[in-house]
PDB file of C-alpha atoms in Angstrom:
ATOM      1  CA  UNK A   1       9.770  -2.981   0.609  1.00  0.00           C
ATOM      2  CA  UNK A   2       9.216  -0.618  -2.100  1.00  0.00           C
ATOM      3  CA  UNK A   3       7.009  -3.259  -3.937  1.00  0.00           C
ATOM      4  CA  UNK A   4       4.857  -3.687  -0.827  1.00  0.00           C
ATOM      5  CA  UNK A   5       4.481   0.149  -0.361  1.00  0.00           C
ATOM      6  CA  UNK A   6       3.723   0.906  -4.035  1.00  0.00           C
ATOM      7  CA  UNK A   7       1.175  -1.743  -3.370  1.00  0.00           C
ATOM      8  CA  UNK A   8      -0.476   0.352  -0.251  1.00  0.00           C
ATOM      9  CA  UNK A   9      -0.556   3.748  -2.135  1.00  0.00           C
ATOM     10  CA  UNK A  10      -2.179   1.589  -5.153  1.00  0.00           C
ATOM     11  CA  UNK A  11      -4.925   0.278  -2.547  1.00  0.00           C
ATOM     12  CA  UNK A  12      -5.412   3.964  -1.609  1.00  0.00           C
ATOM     13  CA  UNK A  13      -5.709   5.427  -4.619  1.00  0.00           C
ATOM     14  CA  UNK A  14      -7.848   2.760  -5.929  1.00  0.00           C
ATOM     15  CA  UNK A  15      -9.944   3.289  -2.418  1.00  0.00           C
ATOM     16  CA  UNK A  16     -10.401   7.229  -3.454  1.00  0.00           C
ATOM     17  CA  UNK A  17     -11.102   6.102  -6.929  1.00  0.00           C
ATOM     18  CA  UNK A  18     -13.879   4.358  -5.812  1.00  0.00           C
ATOM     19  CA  UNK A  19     -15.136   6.623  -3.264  1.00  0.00           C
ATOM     20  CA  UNK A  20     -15.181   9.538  -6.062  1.00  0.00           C
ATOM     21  CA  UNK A  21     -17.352   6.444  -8.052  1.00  0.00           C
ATOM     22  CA  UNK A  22     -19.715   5.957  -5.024  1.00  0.00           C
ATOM     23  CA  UNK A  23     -20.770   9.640  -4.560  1.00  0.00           C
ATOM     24  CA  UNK A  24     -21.006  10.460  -8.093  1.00  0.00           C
ATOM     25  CA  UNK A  25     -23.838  11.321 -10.212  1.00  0.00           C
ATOM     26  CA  UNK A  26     -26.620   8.648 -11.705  1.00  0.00           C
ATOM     27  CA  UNK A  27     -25.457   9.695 -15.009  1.00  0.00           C
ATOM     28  CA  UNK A  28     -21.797   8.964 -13.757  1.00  0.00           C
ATOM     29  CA  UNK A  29     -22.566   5.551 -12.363  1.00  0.00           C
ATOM     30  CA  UNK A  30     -21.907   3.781 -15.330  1.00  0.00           C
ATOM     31  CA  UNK A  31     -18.167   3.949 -14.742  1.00  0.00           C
ATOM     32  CA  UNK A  32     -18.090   1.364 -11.719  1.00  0.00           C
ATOM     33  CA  UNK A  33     -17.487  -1.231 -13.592  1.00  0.00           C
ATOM     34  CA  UNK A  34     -14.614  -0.368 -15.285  1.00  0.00           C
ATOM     35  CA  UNK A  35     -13.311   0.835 -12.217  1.00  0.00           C
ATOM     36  CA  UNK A  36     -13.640  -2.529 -10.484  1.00  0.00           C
ATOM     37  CA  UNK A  37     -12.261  -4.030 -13.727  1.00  0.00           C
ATOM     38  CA  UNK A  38      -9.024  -1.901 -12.982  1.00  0.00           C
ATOM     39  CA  UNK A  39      -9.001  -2.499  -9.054  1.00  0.00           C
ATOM     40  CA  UNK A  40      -9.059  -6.428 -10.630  1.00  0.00           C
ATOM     41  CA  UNK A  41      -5.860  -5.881 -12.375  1.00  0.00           C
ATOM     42  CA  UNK A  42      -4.381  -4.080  -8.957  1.00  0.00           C
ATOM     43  CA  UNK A  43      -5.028  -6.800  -7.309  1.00  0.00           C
ATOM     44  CA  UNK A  44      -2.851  -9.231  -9.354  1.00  0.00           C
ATOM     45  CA  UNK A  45       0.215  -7.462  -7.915  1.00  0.00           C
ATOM     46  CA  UNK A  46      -0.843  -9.084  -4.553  1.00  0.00           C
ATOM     47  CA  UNK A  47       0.070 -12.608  -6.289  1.00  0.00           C
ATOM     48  CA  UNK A  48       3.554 -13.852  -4.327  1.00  0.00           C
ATOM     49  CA  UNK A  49       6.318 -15.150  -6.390  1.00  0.00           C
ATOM     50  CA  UNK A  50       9.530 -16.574  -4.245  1.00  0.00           C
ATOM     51  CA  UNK A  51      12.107 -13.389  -5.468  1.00  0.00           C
ATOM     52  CA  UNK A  52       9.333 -10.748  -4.330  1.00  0.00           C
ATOM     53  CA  UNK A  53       8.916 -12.435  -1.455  1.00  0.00           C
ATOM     54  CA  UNK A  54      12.496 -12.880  -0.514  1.00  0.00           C
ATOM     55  CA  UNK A  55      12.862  -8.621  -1.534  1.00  0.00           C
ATOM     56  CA  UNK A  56       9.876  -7.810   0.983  1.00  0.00           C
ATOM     57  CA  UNK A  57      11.388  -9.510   3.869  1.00  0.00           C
ATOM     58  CA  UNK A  58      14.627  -8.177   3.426  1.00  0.00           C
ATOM     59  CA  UNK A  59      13.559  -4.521   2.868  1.00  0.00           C
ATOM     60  CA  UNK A  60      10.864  -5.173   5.767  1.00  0.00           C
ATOM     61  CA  UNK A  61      14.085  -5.772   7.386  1.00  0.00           C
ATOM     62  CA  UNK A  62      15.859  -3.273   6.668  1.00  0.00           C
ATOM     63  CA  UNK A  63      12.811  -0.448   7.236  1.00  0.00           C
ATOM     64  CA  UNK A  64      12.686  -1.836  11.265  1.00  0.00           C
ATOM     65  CA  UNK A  65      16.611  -1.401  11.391  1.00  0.00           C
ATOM     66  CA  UNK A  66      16.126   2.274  10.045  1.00  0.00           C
ATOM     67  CA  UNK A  67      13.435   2.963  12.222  1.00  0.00           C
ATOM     68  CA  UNK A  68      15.652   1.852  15.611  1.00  0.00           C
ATOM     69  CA  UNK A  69      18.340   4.230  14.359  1.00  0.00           C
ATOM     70  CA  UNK A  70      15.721   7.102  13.658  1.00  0.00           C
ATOM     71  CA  UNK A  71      14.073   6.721  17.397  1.00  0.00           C
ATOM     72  CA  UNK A  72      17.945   5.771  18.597  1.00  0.00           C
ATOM     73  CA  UNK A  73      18.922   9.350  17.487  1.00  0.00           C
ATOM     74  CA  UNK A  74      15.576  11.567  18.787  1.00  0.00           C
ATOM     75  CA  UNK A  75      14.672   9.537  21.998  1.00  0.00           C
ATOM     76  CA  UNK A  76      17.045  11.016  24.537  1.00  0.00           C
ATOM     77  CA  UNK A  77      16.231  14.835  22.768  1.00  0.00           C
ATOM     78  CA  UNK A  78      13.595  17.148  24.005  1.00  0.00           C
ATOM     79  CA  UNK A  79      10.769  18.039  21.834  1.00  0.00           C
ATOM     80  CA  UNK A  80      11.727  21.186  21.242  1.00  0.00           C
ATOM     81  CA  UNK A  81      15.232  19.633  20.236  1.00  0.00           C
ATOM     82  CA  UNK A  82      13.801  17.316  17.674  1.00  0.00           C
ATOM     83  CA  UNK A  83      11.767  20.302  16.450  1.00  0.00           C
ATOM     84  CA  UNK A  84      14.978  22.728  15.743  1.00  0.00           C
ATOM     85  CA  UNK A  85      16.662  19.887  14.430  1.00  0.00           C
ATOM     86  CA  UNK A  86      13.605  19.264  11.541  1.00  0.00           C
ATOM     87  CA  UNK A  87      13.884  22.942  11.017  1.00  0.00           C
ATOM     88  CA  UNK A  88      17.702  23.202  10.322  1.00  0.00           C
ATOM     89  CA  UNK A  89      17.432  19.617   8.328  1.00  0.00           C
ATOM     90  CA  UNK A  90      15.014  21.570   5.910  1.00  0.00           C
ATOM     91  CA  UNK A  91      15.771  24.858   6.040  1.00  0.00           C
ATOM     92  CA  UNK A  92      15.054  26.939   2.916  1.00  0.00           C
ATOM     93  CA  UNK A  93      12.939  23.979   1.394  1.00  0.00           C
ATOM     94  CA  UNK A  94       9.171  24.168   1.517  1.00  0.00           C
ATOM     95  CA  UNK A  95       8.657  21.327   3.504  1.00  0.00           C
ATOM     96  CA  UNK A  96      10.684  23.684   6.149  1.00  0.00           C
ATOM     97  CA  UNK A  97       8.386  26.529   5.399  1.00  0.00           C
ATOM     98  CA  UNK A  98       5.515  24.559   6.494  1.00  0.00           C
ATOM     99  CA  UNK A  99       7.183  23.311   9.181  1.00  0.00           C
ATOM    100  CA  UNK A 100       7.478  27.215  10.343  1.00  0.00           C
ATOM    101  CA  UNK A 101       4.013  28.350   9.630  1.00  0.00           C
ATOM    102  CA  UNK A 102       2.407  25.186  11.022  1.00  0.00           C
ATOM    103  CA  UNK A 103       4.326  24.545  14.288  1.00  0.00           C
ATOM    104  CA  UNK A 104       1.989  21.915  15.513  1.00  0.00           C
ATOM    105  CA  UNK A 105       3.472  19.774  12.452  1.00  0.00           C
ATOM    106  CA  UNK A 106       6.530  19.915  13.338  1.00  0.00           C
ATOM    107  CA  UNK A 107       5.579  19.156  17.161  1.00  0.00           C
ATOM    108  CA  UNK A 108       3.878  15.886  15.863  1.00  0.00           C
ATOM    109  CA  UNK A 109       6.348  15.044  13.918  1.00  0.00           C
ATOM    110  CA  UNK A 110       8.942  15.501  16.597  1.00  0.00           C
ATOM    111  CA  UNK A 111       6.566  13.162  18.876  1.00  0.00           C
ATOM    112  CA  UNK A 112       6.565  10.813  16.180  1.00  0.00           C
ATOM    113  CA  UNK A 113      10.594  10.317  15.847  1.00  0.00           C
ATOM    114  CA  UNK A 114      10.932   9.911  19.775  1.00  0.00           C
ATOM    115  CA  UNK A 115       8.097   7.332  20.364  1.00  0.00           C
ATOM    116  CA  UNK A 116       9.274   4.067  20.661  1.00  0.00           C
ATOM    117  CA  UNK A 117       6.084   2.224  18.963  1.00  0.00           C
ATOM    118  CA  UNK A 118       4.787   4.098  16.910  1.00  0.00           C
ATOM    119  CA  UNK A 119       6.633   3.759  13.192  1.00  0.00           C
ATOM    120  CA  UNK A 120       7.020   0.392  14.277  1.00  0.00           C
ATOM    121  CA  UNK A 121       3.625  -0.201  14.599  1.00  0.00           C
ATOM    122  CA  UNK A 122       2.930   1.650  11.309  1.00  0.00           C
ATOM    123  CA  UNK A 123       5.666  -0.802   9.621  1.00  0.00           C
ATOM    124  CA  UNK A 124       4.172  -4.215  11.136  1.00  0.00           C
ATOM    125  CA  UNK A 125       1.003  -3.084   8.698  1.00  0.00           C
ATOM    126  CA  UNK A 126       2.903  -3.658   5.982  1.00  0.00           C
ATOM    127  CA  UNK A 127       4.023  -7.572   6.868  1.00  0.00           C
ATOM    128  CA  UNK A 128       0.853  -8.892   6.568  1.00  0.00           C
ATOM    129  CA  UNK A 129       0.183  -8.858   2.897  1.00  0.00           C
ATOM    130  CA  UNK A 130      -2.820 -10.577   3.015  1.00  0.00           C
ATOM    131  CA  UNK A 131      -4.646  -8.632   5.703  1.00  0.00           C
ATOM    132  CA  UNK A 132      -4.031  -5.970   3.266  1.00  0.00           C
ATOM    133  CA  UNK A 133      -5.645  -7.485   0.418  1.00  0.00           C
ATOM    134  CA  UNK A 134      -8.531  -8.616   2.692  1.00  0.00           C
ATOM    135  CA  UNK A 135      -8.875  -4.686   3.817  1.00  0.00           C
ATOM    136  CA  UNK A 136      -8.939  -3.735   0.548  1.00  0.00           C
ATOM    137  CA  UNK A 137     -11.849  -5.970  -0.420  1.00  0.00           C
ATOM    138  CA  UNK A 138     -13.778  -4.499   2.813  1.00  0.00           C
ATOM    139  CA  UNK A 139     -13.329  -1.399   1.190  1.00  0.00           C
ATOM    140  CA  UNK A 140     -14.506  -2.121  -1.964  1.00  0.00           C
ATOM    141  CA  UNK A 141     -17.094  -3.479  -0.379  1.00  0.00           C
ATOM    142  CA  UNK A 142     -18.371  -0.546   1.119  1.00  0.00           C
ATOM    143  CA  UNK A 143     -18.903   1.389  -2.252  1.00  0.00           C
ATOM    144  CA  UNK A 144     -20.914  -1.421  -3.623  1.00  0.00           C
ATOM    145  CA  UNK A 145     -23.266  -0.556  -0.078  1.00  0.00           C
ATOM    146  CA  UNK A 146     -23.001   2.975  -0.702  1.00  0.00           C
ATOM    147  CA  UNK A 147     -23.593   2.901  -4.809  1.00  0.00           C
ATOM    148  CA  UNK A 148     -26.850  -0.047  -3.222  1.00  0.00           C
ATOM    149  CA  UNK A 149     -27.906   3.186  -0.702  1.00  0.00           C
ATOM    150  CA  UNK A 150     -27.901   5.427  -3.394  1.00  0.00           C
ATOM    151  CA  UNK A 151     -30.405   3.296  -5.467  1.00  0.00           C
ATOM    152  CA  UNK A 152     -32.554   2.556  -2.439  1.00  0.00           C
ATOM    153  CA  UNK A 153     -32.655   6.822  -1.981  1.00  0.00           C
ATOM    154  CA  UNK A 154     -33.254   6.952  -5.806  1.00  0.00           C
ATOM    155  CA  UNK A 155     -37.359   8.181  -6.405  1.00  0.00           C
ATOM    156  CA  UNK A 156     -38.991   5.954  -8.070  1.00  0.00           C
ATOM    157  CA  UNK A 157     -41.526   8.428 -10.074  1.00  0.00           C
ATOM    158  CA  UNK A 158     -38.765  10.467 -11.331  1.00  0.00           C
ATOM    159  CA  UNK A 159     -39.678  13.269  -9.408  1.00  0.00           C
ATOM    160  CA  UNK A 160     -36.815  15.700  -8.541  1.00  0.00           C
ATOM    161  CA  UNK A 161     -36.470  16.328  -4.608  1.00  0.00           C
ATOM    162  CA  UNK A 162     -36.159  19.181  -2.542  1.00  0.00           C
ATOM    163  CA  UNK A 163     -32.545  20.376  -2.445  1.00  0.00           C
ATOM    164  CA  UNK A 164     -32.280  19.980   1.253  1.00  0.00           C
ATOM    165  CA  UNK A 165     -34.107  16.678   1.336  1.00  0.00           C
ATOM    166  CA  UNK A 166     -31.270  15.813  -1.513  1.00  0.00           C
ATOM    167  CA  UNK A 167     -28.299  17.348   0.704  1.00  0.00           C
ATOM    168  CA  UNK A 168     -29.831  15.533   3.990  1.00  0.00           C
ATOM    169  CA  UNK A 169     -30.184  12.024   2.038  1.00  0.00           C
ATOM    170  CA  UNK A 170     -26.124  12.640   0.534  1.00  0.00           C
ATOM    171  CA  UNK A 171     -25.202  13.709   3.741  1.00  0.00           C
ATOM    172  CA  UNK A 172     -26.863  10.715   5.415  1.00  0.00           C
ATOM    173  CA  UNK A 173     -25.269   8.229   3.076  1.00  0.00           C
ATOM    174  CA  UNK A 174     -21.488   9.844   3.427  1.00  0.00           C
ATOM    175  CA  UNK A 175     -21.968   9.417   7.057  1.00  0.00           C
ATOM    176  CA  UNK A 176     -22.731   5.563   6.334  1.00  0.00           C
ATOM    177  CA  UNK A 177     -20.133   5.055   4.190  1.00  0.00           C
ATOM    178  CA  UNK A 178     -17.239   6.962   5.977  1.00  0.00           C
ATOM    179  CA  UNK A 179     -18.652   5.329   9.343  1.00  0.00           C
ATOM    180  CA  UNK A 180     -18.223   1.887   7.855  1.00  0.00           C
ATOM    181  CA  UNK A 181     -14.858   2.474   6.537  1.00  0.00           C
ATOM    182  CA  UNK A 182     -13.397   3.868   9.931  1.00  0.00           C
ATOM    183  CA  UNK A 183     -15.039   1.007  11.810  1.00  0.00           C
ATOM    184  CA  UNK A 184     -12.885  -1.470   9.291  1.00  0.00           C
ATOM    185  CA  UNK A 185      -9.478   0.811   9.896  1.00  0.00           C
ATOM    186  CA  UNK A 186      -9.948   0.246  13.542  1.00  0.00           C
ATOM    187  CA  UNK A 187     -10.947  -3.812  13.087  1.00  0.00           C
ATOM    188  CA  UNK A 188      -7.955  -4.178  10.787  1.00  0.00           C
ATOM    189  CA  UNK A 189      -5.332  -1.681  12.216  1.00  0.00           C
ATOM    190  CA  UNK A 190      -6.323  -0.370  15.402  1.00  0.00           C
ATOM    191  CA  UNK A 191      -3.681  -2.183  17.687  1.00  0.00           C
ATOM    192  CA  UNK A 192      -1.206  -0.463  14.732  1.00  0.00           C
ATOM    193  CA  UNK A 193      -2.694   2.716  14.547  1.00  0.00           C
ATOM    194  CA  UNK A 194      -3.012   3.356  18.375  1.00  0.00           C
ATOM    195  CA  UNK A 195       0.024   5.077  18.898  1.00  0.00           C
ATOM    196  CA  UNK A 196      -0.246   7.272  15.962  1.00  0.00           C
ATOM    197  CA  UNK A 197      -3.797   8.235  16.930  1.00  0.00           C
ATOM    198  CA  UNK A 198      -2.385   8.774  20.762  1.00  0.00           C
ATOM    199  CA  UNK A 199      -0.118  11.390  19.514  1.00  0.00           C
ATOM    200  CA  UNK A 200      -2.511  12.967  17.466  1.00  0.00           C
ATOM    201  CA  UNK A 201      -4.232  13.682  20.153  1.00  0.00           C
ATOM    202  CA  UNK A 202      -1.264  14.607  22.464  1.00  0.00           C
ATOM    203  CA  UNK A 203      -1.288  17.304  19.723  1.00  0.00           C
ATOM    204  CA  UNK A 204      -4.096  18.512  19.014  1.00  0.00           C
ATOM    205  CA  UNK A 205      -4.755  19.005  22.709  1.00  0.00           C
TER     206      UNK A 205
END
C-alpha cells in the first residue's frame, strides 16, 4: 500500500510539474522535454513484479479493514461528537489549531469518518493500477494540447500583444486545459469521487 500511494503522490506531482511546464514562458518551454524524460522514469515504477504485487494486495487489505474500524467507531456519533472528538485527538498541535479557526474543516472531516462510502470509494482508486497509469497519460496529454494552444496563440510577426488581449488568450487556454483535466477526473473517478464531492457540498452549503 505504501508503494501504490507513493506512486499516486508521484503522478501528482509529476501532473503539477507539468502544468507549471504548460503555462510557462516561450523562453521556458525548452524544459518539456526533460520533464517528460523524468515522468518516463516515473512511470517505470508502474512495472509489476510478483512481491510488489503480493505487498499491494495485502496492504490494500489491510487499508479497507482500517477504514471499517474508522467508520465502525464515528457512525453511531453525532457530528458534533466526531467534531469534539478531532479536537481533543489534536489538541495543542496545529493541525488542532486549524481545526478551531476553520470549523467547517473539521465538520467535513467529521462527515467524512461517519459516511459509509466514501474512504472506501477513495481506496477502490487505488486497486486499479492500471487505470492509474492510463489517467496519468490523459494528463500528460493535456499539457502537450495546452503547450500545442500556446503555439497556435503564438504571433507569428513577432509583434508583442496588448496585455489584456495576452491575459484574455492565457486565461482562455487555462480554462481549456483545467476543463479537460476535470472532465478526465470525472471519466476516470467519478463513481469514486461522488461521495467525497456530495459532502463537499453538504458543507459548503
Amino acid at each position: 500500500m505504501i508503494k501504490l500511494v507513493y506512486i499516486l503522490i508521484t503522478l501528482l506531482i509529476s501532473s503539477y510539474q507539468f502544468s507549471l511546464v504548460a503555462s510557462a514562458s516561450e523562453e521556458e518551454s525548452d524544459k518539456l522535454s526533460k520533464e517528460f524524460a523524468g515522468a518516463i522514469e516515473g512511470l517505470k515504477l508502474l512495472q509489476p513484479t510478483t512481491t510488489v504485487e503480493k505487498n499491494l494486495e495485502a496492504g490494500q487489505l489491510a487499508l479497507k479493514d482500517a477504514i471499517k474500524l474508522l467508520n465502525s467507531v464515528y457512525k453511531d456519533k453525532s457530528e458534533q461528537e466526531v467534531v469534539d472528538s478531532l479536537l481533543s485527538q489534536h489538541v495543542g498541535s496545529s493541525i488542532g489549531e486549524v481545526l478551531k479557526k476553520y470549523p467547517k474543516i473539521a465538520l467535513f472531516l467529521a462527515k467524512v469518518y461517519k459516511d459509509p462510502d466514501c474512504l472506501m470509494e477513495l481506496a477502490r482508486i487505488l486497486e486499479n493500477r492500471q487505470k492509474l497509469l492510463y489517467y496519468f497519460i490523459a494528463n500528460v496529454a493535456t499539457i502537450l494540447f495546452g503547450w500545442m494552444i500556446k503555439r497556435s496563440f503564438r504571433k507569428k510577426d513577432g509583434e508583442r500583444r496588448h496585455r489584456t488581449t495576452s491575459m484574455k488568450l492565457w486565461f482562455l487556454r487555462f480554462l481549456m486545459i483545467y476543463g479537460a483535466r476535470v472532465v478526465l477526473l470525472i471519466s476516470f473517478y467519478g463513481k469514486n469521487l461522488k461521495p467525497l464531492f456530495n459532502i463537499i457540498l453538504e458543507t459548503v452549503l
